C-alpha positions in Angstrom: 96.2 72.2 112.8 97.9 75.4 113.9 95.4 78.2 113.9 96.7 81.7 113.4 95.0 85.1 113.3 96.8 87.9 111.5 95.3 91.3 112.5 95.6 93.6 109.6 95.3 93.0 105.9 97.8 95.5 104.6 101.2 94.4 103.2 102.7 93.4 106.5 99.7 91.3 107.4 99.5 89.6 104.1 103.2 89.0 103.9 102.9 87.4 107.3 100.2 85.1 106.0 102.3 84.4 102.9 105.3 83.4 105.0 103.1 81.1 107.0 101.9 79.4 103.8 105.3 79.0 102.3 107.1 77.4 105.3 107.3 73.7 105.5 107.9 73.1 109.3 104.2 73.3 110.1 102.3 72.2 106.9 98.8 72.1 108.6 98.3 75.8 109.2 95.1 77.8 109.0 95.3 81.6 108.8 92.5 84.1 109.4 93.4 87.6 108.3 91.3 90.1 110.3 90.7 93.8 109.4 88.6 96.5 111.0 87.5 97.5 107.5 85.4 95.4 105.2 88.0 95.8 102.5 91.5 94.3 102.3 94.9 95.7 101.4 95.4 98.4 104.0 97.6 101.2 102.9 97.9 99.8 99.3 94.2 100.6 98.9 93.9 103.6 101.2 97.5 105.1 101.3 99.0 104.8 97.8 98.2 107.8 95.6 95.5 107.1 92.9 97.8 108.0 90.1 100.4 105.5 91.2 98.9 102.6 89.2 102.1 100.5 89.3 102.3 100.6 93.2 98.5 100.0 93.5 99.0 96.9 91.3 100.7 95.2 94.3 97.1 94.4 95.2 97.3 91.6 92.7 100.0 89.9 94.7 98.2 90.4 98.0 95.0 89.1 96.5 96.7 85.8 95.5 97.6 85.2 99.1 94.2 86.0 100.5 92.5 83.7 97.9 94.6 80.7 99.1 92.3 77.9 100.5 94.2 78.0 103.7 93.5 81.7 104.3 90.2 83.3 105.3 89.6 87.1 105.1 87.7 88.3 108.0 86.7 92.0 107.5 84.6 94.4 109.6 86.2 93.0 112.8 88.0 95.5 115.0 90.5 94.4 117.6 91.2 96.5 120.7 88.6 99.2 120.1 85.4 99.8 122.0 83.3 97.9 119.4 85.8 95.2 118.6 87.4 92.2 120.2 90.0 92.6 123.0 93.4 90.9 122.5 92.6 88.7 125.5 89.3 87.4 123.9 91.0 87.0 120.5 93.7 84.9 122.1 90.9 82.4 123.2 90.1 81.6 119.5 93.5 81.1 118.0 96.8 79.3 118.9 98.7 82.5 117.9 97.8 86.1 117.0 100.1 88.3 114.9 99.4 92.0 115.1 100.1 93.9 111.9 98.2 97.1 112.8 100.7 99.6 111.3 101.2 103.2 112.5 97.9 104.9 112.0 98.4 108.2 113.8 100.3 111.2 112.3 103.1 113.1 114.1 102.2 116.7 115.1 104.2 119.9 114.7 103.6 121.1 118.3 103.4 124.7 117.3 100.8 127.4 118.1 97.9 127.5 115.6 98.2 123.9 114.6 94.6 123.3 115.4 93.2 126.1 113.4 90.6 125.4 110.6 92.5 124.8 107.4 95.3 123.0 109.1 95.2 119.2 108.6 97.4 116.1 108.7 98.5 114.8 105.3 97.1 111.4 106.6 93.6 112.9 106.7 94.0 114.4 103.2 95.3 111.1 101.8 92.3 109.3 103.4 89.9 111.8 101.8 91.1 111.4 98.3 91.6 107.6 98.8 87.9 107.2 99.9 88.7 105.8 103.4 85.3 105.3 105.1 86.5 107.2 108.2 87.6 110.3 106.2 84.2 112.1 105.9 83.6 114.9 103.4 86.3 117.5 104.1 86.2 120.4 101.6 90.1 120.7 101.7 90.8 122.8 98.7 87.7 124.6 97.7 88.8 128.2 98.7 92.6 128.1 99.1 94.8 129.8 96.5 98.1 128.8 98.2 98.9 125.6 100.2 101.8 124.7 102.3 102.8 121.0 102.8 105.2 120.7 105.7 107.6 117.7 105.2 110.0 116.6 102.5 109.2 112.8 102.2 107.2 110.8 99.7 103.9 111.5 101.4 104.5 115.2 101.1 105.3 114.9 97.4 102.2 112.7 96.9 99.8 115.3 98.4 101.4 118.1 96.6 101.2 116.2 93.3 97.4 115.6 93.9 96.9 119.3 94.7 98.8 120.3 91.5 97.1 117.9 89.1 94.1 118.8 87.1 90.9 116.9 87.9 90.8 115.6 84.3 94.1 113.8 84.9 92.5 112.0 88.0 89.3 111.1 86.4 90.7 107.8 85.1 91.6 106.8 88.7 89.5 105.5 91.5 89.2 108.9 93.3 85.7 109.2 94.8 83.3 111.5 93.1 83.1 114.0 96.0 86.9 114.4 96.1 87.2 114.6 92.4 84.5 117.3 92.3 86.3 119.3 95.0 89.6 119.1 93.2 87.9 120.1 90.0 86.8 123.3 91.8 90.1 123.8 93.5 91.6 127.4 93.3 95.1 126.2 94.5 97.8 127.7 92.3 100.8 127.6 94.5 101.9 124.6 96.5 104.9 125.0 98.8 106.7 121.8 100.0 108.8 122.9 103.0 111.5 121.1 105.0 113.5 122.3 108.0 116.7 120.8 106.7 118.5 120.7 103.4 117.6 118.7 100.2 120.4 116.1 100.9 118.4 115.2 104.0 115.0 115.0 102.4 113.3 111.6 102.4 111.7 111.6 99.0 112.8 109.2 96.3 114.2 110.4 93.0 111.3 108.7 91.1 108.7 110.6 93.2 110.6 113.8 92.8 110.8 113.6 89.1 107.1 113.0 88.8 106.5 116.6 90.1 108.4 117.9 87.0 106.2 115.8 84.7 102.9 117.3 85.7 101.2 119.0 82.8 100.1 122.5 83.6 102.5 122.9 86.6 106.0 124.2 87.0 108.5 123.2 89.8 110.5 126.1 91.3 113.6 125.7 93.5 115.6 128.6 95.1 119.2 128.3 94.0 120.4 129.9 97.2 118.6 127.3 99.4 120.1 124.6 97.2 123.6 126.0 97.5 123.4 126.2 101.2 123.4 122.4 101.5 127.0 121.1 102.1 126.3 118.1 99.9 125.6 120.3 96.9 129.2 121.1 96.1 130.7 117.9 97.6 132.9 116.2 95.0 131.7 112.8 93.8 134.0 109.8 94.7 135.8 111.6 97.6 135.4 111.2 101.3 132.3 113.0 102.4 130.6 112.8 99.0 126.8 112.2 99.2 125.2 108.9 98.5 124.0 108.1 94.9 120.3 108.7 95.7 121.2 112.2 97.2 123.3 113.0 94.1 120.4 112.1 91.9 118.0 114.2 93.9 120.4 117.2 93.8 120.8 116.9 90.1 117.0 117.0 89.6 116.8 120.0 91.9 119.7 121.7 90.2 117.9 121.5 86.8 114.8 123.1 88.3 116.7 125.8 90.1 118.5 126.8 86.8 115.2 127.2 85.1 114.2 130.1 87.4 110.7 131.5 88.0 108.0 130.9 85.4 107.0 133.8 83.3 103.8 135.6 84.4 100.8 134.0 82.8 102.9 130.8 82.2 102.2 127.5 84.1 98.9 127.4 85.7 100.2 126.0 89.0 103.6 126.3 90.7 105.2 123.8 93.1 107.8 125.5 95.3 110.4 123.2 97.0 111.7 125.1 100.0 114.4 124.1 102.3 116.1 125.2 105.7 112.7 126.5 107.0 111.4 125.4 110.4 107.7 125.9 111.2 107.2 127.9 114.4 103.6 129.1 114.2 100.5 128.9 112.1 99.1 132.3 111.4 95.4 133.1 111.8 93.0 135.4 110.1 89.2 135.4 110.3 89.3 132.3 112.5 91.3 130.1 110.3 94.8 129.5 108.9 96.2 132.3 106.9 99.8 131.2 106.7 102.9 129.7 108.3 105.8 131.5 110.1 109.0 129.8 109.6 112.4 130.2 111.3 115.3 130.2 108.8 117.8 127.5 109.5 121.3 126.7 108.3 123.5 123.6 108.5 125.5 123.1 111.7 128.8 121.3 112.3 127.0 118.2 113.6 125.0 117.5 110.5 121.9 119.0 111.8 120.5 122.6 111.5 120.5 125.7 113.6 118.3 128.7 113.8 119.7 131.8 112.2 117.4 134.3 113.9 115.6 135.2 110.6 112.0 134.4 109.9 109.8 134.1 106.8 106.0 134.0 106.5 104.4 132.0 103.7 100.7 132.9 103.1 98.4 129.9 102.8 94.8 129.0 103.6 95.6 125.3 103.5 98.3 123.6 105.5 99.1 119.9 105.4 101.6 118.4 107.8 103.5 115.4 106.5 106.1 114.8 109.1 105.7 111.1 109.7 103.5 108.4 111.3 103.2 107.0 114.7 101.9 103.8 116.1 98.8 103.8 118.3 98.4 101.8 121.5 96.2 98.8 121.2 94.3 98.4 124.6 95.4 95.0 126.1 98.8 94.9 124.5 102.1 96.3 125.9 103.1 99.7 124.2 106.2 101.7 124.1 104.9 105.2 124.2 108.3 106.8 123.3 108.9 104.6 120.2 105.2 104.2 119.3 105.7 100.4 118.9 104.9 97.2 120.7 107.9 95.9 122.7 109.1 92.6 121.1 112.0 90.2 120.6 112.2 89.0 117.1 108.5 89.6 116.8 107.5 88.0 120.1 105.5 90.5 122.1 107.1 91.3 125.4 105.4 92.4 128.6 108.0 93.6 131.2 110.6 91.7 129.2 108.7 88.4 129.2 107.1 87.0 126.1 103.3 87.1 126.0 102.2 83.5 125.0 100.8 83.4 121.5 101.2 87.1 120.8 103.4 88.5 117.9 103.9 91.6 115.9 105.1 92.5 112.4 105.2 95.7 110.3 105.3 99.2 111.5 103.8 98.5 114.9 106.8 96.2 115.4 109.7 98.4 114.0 108.2 101.8 113.6 107.2 103.6 110.4 110.4 102.9 108.4 111.2 101.3 105.0 109.1 100.8 101.9 106.4 98.3 101.2 108.8 95.5 100.4 110.6 96.0 103.7 107.6 94.2 105.3 108.6 90.9 103.7 111.7 90.3 105.7 110.1 91.8 108.9 107.2 89.2 108.5 109.6 86.3 107.9 111.5 87.1 111.1 108.2 87.1 113.1 107.0 83.9 111.4 110.3 82.2 112.2 109.8 83.0 115.9 106.2 81.8 115.8 107.2 78.5 114.1 110.0 78.0 116.7 107.2 78.2 119.4 104.8 75.8 117.4 105.0 72.9 119.8 104.1 75.1 122.7 101.4 77.0 120.8 99.6 73.8 119.8 99.1 73.2 123.5 97.0 76.3 123.8 93.2 76.2 123.4 91.7 77.3 120.0 88.2 77.5 118.7 87.1 75.0 116.0 85.2 77.8 114.3 86.4 81.2 115.2 84.0 83.0 112.8 81.0 81.3 114.5 82.2 82.6 117.9 82.8 86.1 116.5 79.1 86.1 115.3 78.0 84.8 118.8 79.7 87.8 120.2 77.6 90.1 118.1 80.1 90.9 115.3 79.2 90.7 111.6 82.3 89.6 109.7 82.7 90.4 106.0 84.3 87.4 104.3 85.9 87.3 100.8 82.6 86.9 99.0 81.5 90.2 100.6 84.7 91.9 99.4 84.1 90.6 95.9 80.6 92.1 96.1 82.1 95.5 97.0 84.4 95.2 94.0 81.5 94.6 91.7 79.6 97.5 93.2 82.6 99.8 92.7 83.0 98.7 89.1 79.3 99.4 88.5 79.5 102.8 90.2 82.4 103.7 87.9 80.4 102.6 84.8 77.5 104.7 85.8 79.9 107.7 85.9 81.7 106.9 82.7 84.8 105.9 84.6 86.7 102.9 85.7 86.1 101.4 89.1 85.3 104.2 91.7 85.7 103.5 95.4 82.7 103.6 97.7 83.6 106.2 100.3 81.4 105.5 103.3 80.6 102.7 105.7 76.9 102.2 104.9 77.7 101.9 101.2 80.6 99.4 101.8 78.7 97.3 104.2 75.5 97.4 102.1 77.5 96.2 99.1 79.1 93.5 101.1 75.8 92.1 102.4 74.4 92.0 98.9 77.1 89.5 98.1 76.4 87.4 101.2 72.7 86.9 100.6 
């Protein structure tokens, strides 16, 4: 039997397990899917916005893989951290280990004032309203009238949409009670989504963009002058230099909003302002916390980028969220490319100084960087699994434990298996019923582990 550990139970990890199950070259394969959290599904559970039910339903497909008899979910087991298992020790338990640990850090703006109270990463905000047990109880929106979201990708649109939604609209989702209560008390009325380049270079999808315009009680505002500044805005369709279809669709949506103009006084309760060609240069301070953001006005340059114009604009805000991308984090014991934020590899085989590390593989964002959509992880996982299978004969010659879970327990760890996760699910359903809602996530480590142990007794 070929014994494989997959570190990470998000899409890349589960798709790696699925690829191992579906291949026929090595039929006798056993897969343990490890996760630091006692819950599976990674960013599908803790990164997808709660009002995106269709995307969150991807959990059903991931669940089918994790319930396969050849797969064992092993939660509450960290790898590489101070309280977890080192890659070297993990390699003693399995013939091969595939690291699918994602890109958990956020990119920073590197501007003065970024560390002021009231300035956060969008990652932290998403973790808060998604009930990630590491998030804590941040009162993000209690006293802010205006918020600035820096970045023009889907994450920026997600957090802006949550800020602009009414709490009643989120009550049917699994948002934890504390976050729902904070959003209910929110005083945010203006949400500015700001990008340093033009709308044709924004990373959001048309579907995400249109959702902003469908929010009840909110109005989207676009400055026609900023829209017209983009060279793609007037580019003729079908001629050389015309923008791709997705850009044309985005521009068409933005054109409709810009034509509508400013809402009348006393109209929409909340305003979402999409701003372009503004580069953050400083977060402004008043009374010891964020008071706004100073932006340098940019304009398109001949090379397809932007240049500073020498003009500046300040946007007042007591809440600033940066959504400028993710970055991989070094896993102690594995090689790491600090520039790319990835593990060096060749077709998924981990490389140390250009030489493959026996039995070590990567898939997902830690392999290729934070690019693509959830489905992109399928082909990425297949490539890695193909490399692993090509090495199968050599891998079988490596030592592996007969019962890795028993060894983990001997090392002082307390793995949460699938029965523990099912108990957490039941506890979250009961929590929701007690609140008159659907299932509500348990937001803290003691609550999650207590619910898991109840199912293992």
